[in-house]
PDB file of C-alpha atoms in Angstrom:
ATOM      1  CA  LEU A 605       8.778-168.034  46.167  1.00 43.00           C
ATOM      2  CA  GLN A 606       9.683-166.434  42.880  1.00 45.00           C
ATOM      3  CA  LEU A 607       7.097-165.673  40.257  1.00 45.00           C
ATOM      4  CA  THR A 608       8.181-165.083  36.708  1.00 48.00           C
ATOM      5  CA  GLU A 609       6.028-164.230  33.745  1.00 49.00           C
ATOM      6  CA  GLY A 610       4.850-167.328  31.979  1.00 53.00           C
ATOM      7  CA  SER A 611       5.831-169.638  34.843  1.00 51.00           C
ATOM      8  CA  GLY A 612       2.304-170.966  35.060  1.00 56.00           C
ATOM      9  CA  LEU A 613       2.406-170.698  38.858  1.00 54.00           C
ATOM     10  CA  LYS A 614      -0.965-169.703  40.277  1.00 61.00           C
ATOM     11  CA  ILE A 615      -2.024-168.880  43.800  1.00 58.00           C
ATOM     12  CA  THR A 616      -5.489-168.570  45.266  1.00 64.00           C
ATOM     13  CA  ILE A 617      -6.921-165.342  46.637  1.00 61.00           C
ATOM     14  CA  GLU A 618      -6.614-166.788  50.121  1.00 67.00           C
ATOM     15  CA  GLU A 619      -2.922-167.598  49.585  1.00 66.00           C
ATOM     16  CA  TYR A 620      -2.340-164.103  48.183  1.00 58.00           C
ATOM     17  CA  GLN A 621      -4.064-162.482  51.170  1.00 59.00           C
ATOM     18  CA  LYS A 622      -1.989-164.631  53.514  1.00 63.00           C
ATOM     19  CA  LEU A 623       1.192-163.487  51.742  1.00 60.00           C
ATOM     20  CA  LEU A 624       0.102-159.869  52.070  1.00 56.00           C
ATOM     21  CA  LYS A 625      -0.831-160.276  55.715  1.00 60.00           C
ATOM     22  CA  GLU A 626       2.396-162.016  56.710  1.00 61.00           C
ATOM     23  CA  ASN A 627       4.750-159.881  54.634  1.00 55.00           C
ATOM     24  CA  ARG A 628       3.278-156.392  54.909  1.00 48.00           C
ATOM     25  CA  PRO A 629       6.085-154.101  56.073  1.00 44.00           C
ATOM     26  CA  THR A 630       5.484-151.037  58.190  1.00 48.00           C
ATOM     27  CA  VAL A 631       7.400-147.975  57.112  1.00 41.00           C
ATOM     28  CA  PRO A 632       9.296-146.467  60.058  1.00 42.00           C
ATOM     29  CA  PHE A 633       9.003-142.703  60.489  1.00 42.00           C
ATOM     30  CA  SER A 634      12.728-142.344  59.760  1.00 42.00           C
ATOM     31  CA  TYR A 635      12.100-143.495  56.181  1.00 42.00           C
ATOM     32  CA  ILE A 636       9.528-140.818  55.376  1.00 42.00           C
ATOM     33  CA  SER A 637      12.154-138.677  53.624  1.00 45.00           C
ATOM     34  CA  GLN A 638      12.905-141.663  51.370  1.00 46.00           C
ATOM     35  CA  TYR A 639       9.185-141.907  50.625  1.00 45.00           C
ATOM     36  CA  TYR A 640       9.177-138.244  49.624  1.00 45.00           C
ATOM     37  CA  SER A 641      12.219-138.871  47.452  1.00 44.00           C
ATOM     38  CA  LEU A 642      10.592-141.854  45.754  1.00 51.00           C
ATOM     39  CA  SER A 643       7.593-139.818  44.663  1.00 51.00           C
ATOM     40  CA  TYR A 644       9.866-137.095  43.359  1.00 46.00           C
ATOM     41  CA  GLU A 645      11.974-139.470  41.308  1.00 51.00           C
ATOM     42  CA  ILE A 646       8.825-140.092  39.286  1.00 46.00           C
ATOM     43  CA  LEU A 647       8.804-136.393  38.389  1.00 43.00           C
ATOM     44  CA  ASN A 648      12.608-135.969  38.168  1.00 43.00           C
ATOM     45  CA  ILE A 649      12.633-133.259  40.810  1.00 50.00           C
ATOM     46  CA  LYS A 650      15.986-132.385  42.328  1.00 55.00           C
ATOM     47  CA  TYR A 651      15.097-131.736  45.991  1.00 54.00           C
ATOM     48  CA  LYS A 652      15.274-135.283  47.343  1.00 56.00           C
ATOM     49  CA  ASP A 653      16.360-134.541  50.922  1.00 59.00           C
ATOM     50  CA  ASP A 654      15.122-130.996  51.574  1.00 63.00           C
ATOM     51  CA  THR A 655      11.600-131.417  52.989  1.00 66.00           C
ATOM     52  CA  VAL A 656      10.882-127.676  52.923  1.00 72.00           C
ATOM     53  CA  LYS A 657      11.649-127.493  49.202  1.00 72.00           C
ATOM     54  CA  ILE A 658       9.787-130.741  48.656  1.00 70.00           C
ATOM     55  CA  ASN A 659       6.669-129.390  50.397  1.00 76.00           C
ATOM     56  CA  ASN A 660       6.949-126.194  48.360  1.00 80.00           C
ATOM     57  CA  GLU A 661       7.222-128.231  45.169  1.00 78.00           C
ATOM     58  CA  TYR A 662       4.194-130.338  46.101  1.00 82.00           C
ATOM     59  CA  ASP A 663       2.273-127.120  46.827  1.00 85.00           C
ATOM     60  CA  TYR A 664       3.279-125.785  43.427  1.00 88.00           C
ATOM     61  CA  ILE A 665       2.271-129.004  41.643  1.00 87.00           C
ATOM     62  CA  TYR A 666      -1.043-129.132  43.507  1.00 91.00           C
ATOM     63  CA  ASN A 667      -1.922-125.451  42.979  1.00 92.00           C
ATOM     64  CA  ASP A 668      -0.974-125.679  39.309  1.00 92.00           C
ATOM     65  CA  PHE A 669      -3.113-128.814  38.942  1.00 92.00           C
ATOM     66  CA  VAL A 670      -6.100-127.131  40.619  1.00 92.00           C
ATOM     67  CA  LYS A 671      -5.774-124.185  38.207  1.00 94.00           C
ATOM     68  CA  GLY A 672      -6.028-126.600  35.277  1.00 93.00           C
ATOM     69  CA  ASN A 673      -2.346-126.612  34.302  1.00 91.00           C
ATOM     70  CA  ASN A 674      -0.101-129.671  33.896  1.00 86.00           C
ATOM     71  CA  ARG A 675      -2.840-132.180  34.636  1.00 88.00           C
ATOM     72  CA  THR A 676      -0.723-135.197  33.864  1.00 85.00           C
ATOM     73  CA  TYR A 677      -1.088-138.616  35.452  1.00 84.00           C
ATOM     74  CA  ASP A 678       2.405-138.258  36.978  1.00 79.00           C
ATOM     75  CA  ASN A 679       1.414-135.019  38.692  1.00 83.00           C
ATOM     76  CA  TYR A 680      -1.863-136.565  39.834  1.00 87.00           C
ATOM     77  CA  MET A 681      -0.009-139.524  41.367  1.00 84.00           C
ATOM     78  CA  ALA A 682       2.580-137.235  42.981  1.00 82.00           C
ATOM     79  CA  ILE A 683      -0.271-135.425  44.737  1.00 88.00           C
ATOM     80  CA  ILE A 684      -1.843-138.720  45.840  1.00 88.00           C
ATOM     81  CA  LEU A 685       1.533-139.923  47.194  1.00 83.00           C
ATOM     82  CA  PHE A 686       1.927-136.624  49.020  1.00 84.00           C
ATOM     83  CA  CYS A 687      -1.489-137.124  50.637  1.00 88.00           C
ATOM     84  CA  ASP A 688      -0.362-140.556  51.807  1.00 84.00           C
ATOM     85  CA  VAL A 689       2.734-138.998  53.374  1.00 78.00           C
ATOM     86  CA  LEU A 690       0.618-136.268  54.999  1.00 83.00           C
ATOM     87  CA  SER A 691      -1.788-138.802  56.497  1.00 86.00           C
ATOM     88  CA  GLU A 692       1.086-140.889  57.872  1.00 78.00           C
ATOM     89  CA  ASN A 693       2.504-137.727  59.476  1.00 76.00           C
ATOM     90  CA  CYS A 694      -0.698-136.879  61.373  1.00 83.00           C
ATOM     91  CA  LYS A 695      -1.879-134.319  58.820  1.00 88.00           C
ATOM     92  CA  VAL A 696      -5.015-136.268  58.015  1.00 92.00           C
ATOM     93  CA  LYS A 697      -7.306-133.247  57.665  1.00 95.00           C
ATOM     94  CA  GLU A 698      -5.015-131.670  55.063  1.00 93.00           C
ATOM     95  CA  ALA A 699      -4.676-134.980  53.197  1.00 93.00           C
ATOM     96  CA  LYS A 700      -8.464-135.423  53.090  1.00 96.00           C
ATOM     97  CA  GLU A 701      -8.994-131.868  51.825  1.00 96.00           C
ATOM     98  CA  ILE A 702      -6.521-132.400  48.989  1.00 95.00           C
ATOM     99  CA  LEU A 703      -7.966-135.818  48.114  1.00 96.00           C
ATOM    100  CA  ASN A 704     -11.491-134.406  47.983  1.00 97.00           C
ATOM    101  CA  ALA A 705     -10.251-131.613  45.714  1.00 96.00           C
ATOM    102  CA  MET A 706      -8.615-134.197  43.440  1.00 95.00           C
ATOM    103  CA  ILE A 707     -11.882-136.157  43.327  1.00 96.00           C
ATOM    104  CA  ARG A 708     -13.783-133.012  42.320  1.00 96.00           C
ATOM    105  CA  ILE A 709     -11.245-132.337  39.554  1.00 95.00           C
ATOM    106  CA  ILE A 710     -10.921-135.905  38.236  1.00 93.00           C
ATOM    107  CA  PRO A 711     -13.828-137.992  39.538  1.00 94.00           C
ATOM    108  CA  LYS A 712     -13.122-140.938  37.209  1.00 93.00           C
ATOM    109  CA  GLN A 713      -9.645-141.697  38.622  1.00 91.00           C
ATOM    110  CA  TYR A 714      -9.784-144.282  41.418  1.00 89.00           C
ATOM    111  CA  GLU A 715      -6.553-143.647  43.386  1.00 89.00           C
ATOM    112  CA  ALA A 716      -7.849-140.657  45.380  1.00 92.00           C
ATOM    113  CA  TYR A 717     -10.935-142.642  46.428  1.00 93.00           C
ATOM    114  CA  LEU A 718      -8.724-145.568  47.436  1.00 89.00           C
ATOM    115  CA  LEU A 719      -6.493-143.487  49.701  1.00 90.00           C
ATOM    116  CA  LEU A 720      -9.439-141.543  51.123  1.00 94.00           C
ATOM    117  CA  GLY A 721     -11.182-144.839  51.873  1.00 91.00           C
ATOM    118  CA  TYR A 722      -8.079-146.190  53.565  1.00 90.00           C
ATOM    119  CA  ILE A 723      -7.743-143.050  55.714  1.00 92.00           C
ATOM    120  CA  CYS A 724     -11.401-143.394  56.751  1.00 93.00           C
ATOM    121  CA  TYR A 725     -10.775-147.079  57.483  1.00 89.00           C
ATOM    122  CA  LYS A 726      -7.850-146.202  59.772  1.00 88.00           C
ATOM    123  CA  GLU A 727     -10.131-143.718  61.570  1.00 92.00           C
ATOM    124  CA  ASN A 728     -12.702-146.524  62.092  1.00 92.00           C
ATOM    125  CA  ASN A 729     -15.130-144.605  59.889  1.00 93.00           C
ATOM    126  CA  PHE A 730     -16.184-147.765  58.078  1.00 92.00           C
ATOM    127  CA  LYS A 731     -19.298-146.268  56.456  1.00 94.00           C
ATOM    128  CA  ASP A 732     -17.271-143.629  54.566  1.00 95.00           C
ATOM    129  CA  ALA A 733     -14.453-146.111  53.948  1.00 92.00           C
ATOM    130  CA  ASP A 734     -16.777-148.587  52.241  1.00 92.00           C
ATOM    131  CA  LYS A 735     -18.466-145.769  50.303  1.00 95.00           C
ATOM    132  CA  ASN A 736     -15.086-144.804  48.830  1.00 93.00           C
ATOM    133  CA  PHE A 737     -14.072-148.430  48.277  1.00 91.00           C
ATOM    134  CA  ASP A 738     -17.338-149.055  46.387  1.00 92.00           C
ATOM    135  CA  ILE A 739     -16.416-146.205  44.028  1.00 93.00           C
ATOM    136  CA  VAL A 740     -12.926-147.682  43.590  1.00 90.00           C
ATOM    137  CA  ASN A 741     -14.458-151.048  42.678  1.00 88.00           C
ATOM    138  CA  GLN A 742     -16.776-149.393  40.140  1.00 91.00           C
ATOM    139  CA  LEU A 743     -13.941-147.428  38.512  1.00 90.00           C
ATOM    140  CA  ASN A 744     -11.444-150.282  38.434  1.00 84.00           C
ATOM    141  CA  THR A 745     -12.970-153.721  38.049  1.00 80.00           C
ATOM    142  CA  GLU A 746      -9.562-155.432  38.353  1.00 78.00           C
ATOM    143  CA  ILE A 747      -9.394-154.792  42.090  1.00 74.00           C
ATOM    144  CA  ASN A 748     -11.860-155.432  44.870  1.00 78.00           C
ATOM    145  CA  VAL A 749     -11.268-153.511  48.080  1.00 79.00           C
ATOM    146  CA  SER A 750     -13.408-153.280  51.189  1.00 78.00           C
ATOM    147  CA  CYS A 751     -13.079-152.834  54.929  1.00 78.00           C
ATOM    148  CA  ASP A 752     -13.209-156.632  55.216  1.00 79.00           C
ATOM    149  CA  PHE A 753     -10.192-156.875  52.907  1.00 72.00           C
ATOM    150  CA  PHE A 754      -8.142-154.534  55.112  1.00 71.00           C
ATOM    151  CA  ASP A 755      -9.317-156.377  58.232  1.00 71.00           C
ATOM    152  CA  SER A 756      -7.903-159.564  56.686  1.00 71.00           C
ATOM    153  CA  LEU A 757      -4.456-157.945  56.497  1.00 63.00           C
ATOM    154  CA  LYS A 758      -4.252-157.388  60.265  1.00 60.00           C
TER     155      LYS A 758
END
């Protein structure tokens, strides 16, 4: 199936969810360094394979952001991507702390709520997951996420 702009091809929500469910790849642990590299390409940072330097750079970006410097969308997204990597590497507590800090700094940006909700969902904390997803849905009316949606992807 190939969709091109203006093709006029439409699919239902159910068909889209089925595509997501049947084609959702899992990222093997061995590819985590590539995930780090991907987020850094957004920022044109040179340390693509050195995880120590990458972590140091993320720390610098995060600390600078918290201090009120360089609060760009690219830096915000780099921090969110880093939280995703942390949570996938069993550093959930650290990821949640950073996400909550990002929410305090920029409460009108939905991505931190989305990832925090997904982390809560994976922990079977559905009450907090749905609370975060409700905020996502209020901030971005083009998407509609819920615990039921993620259940449908299993």
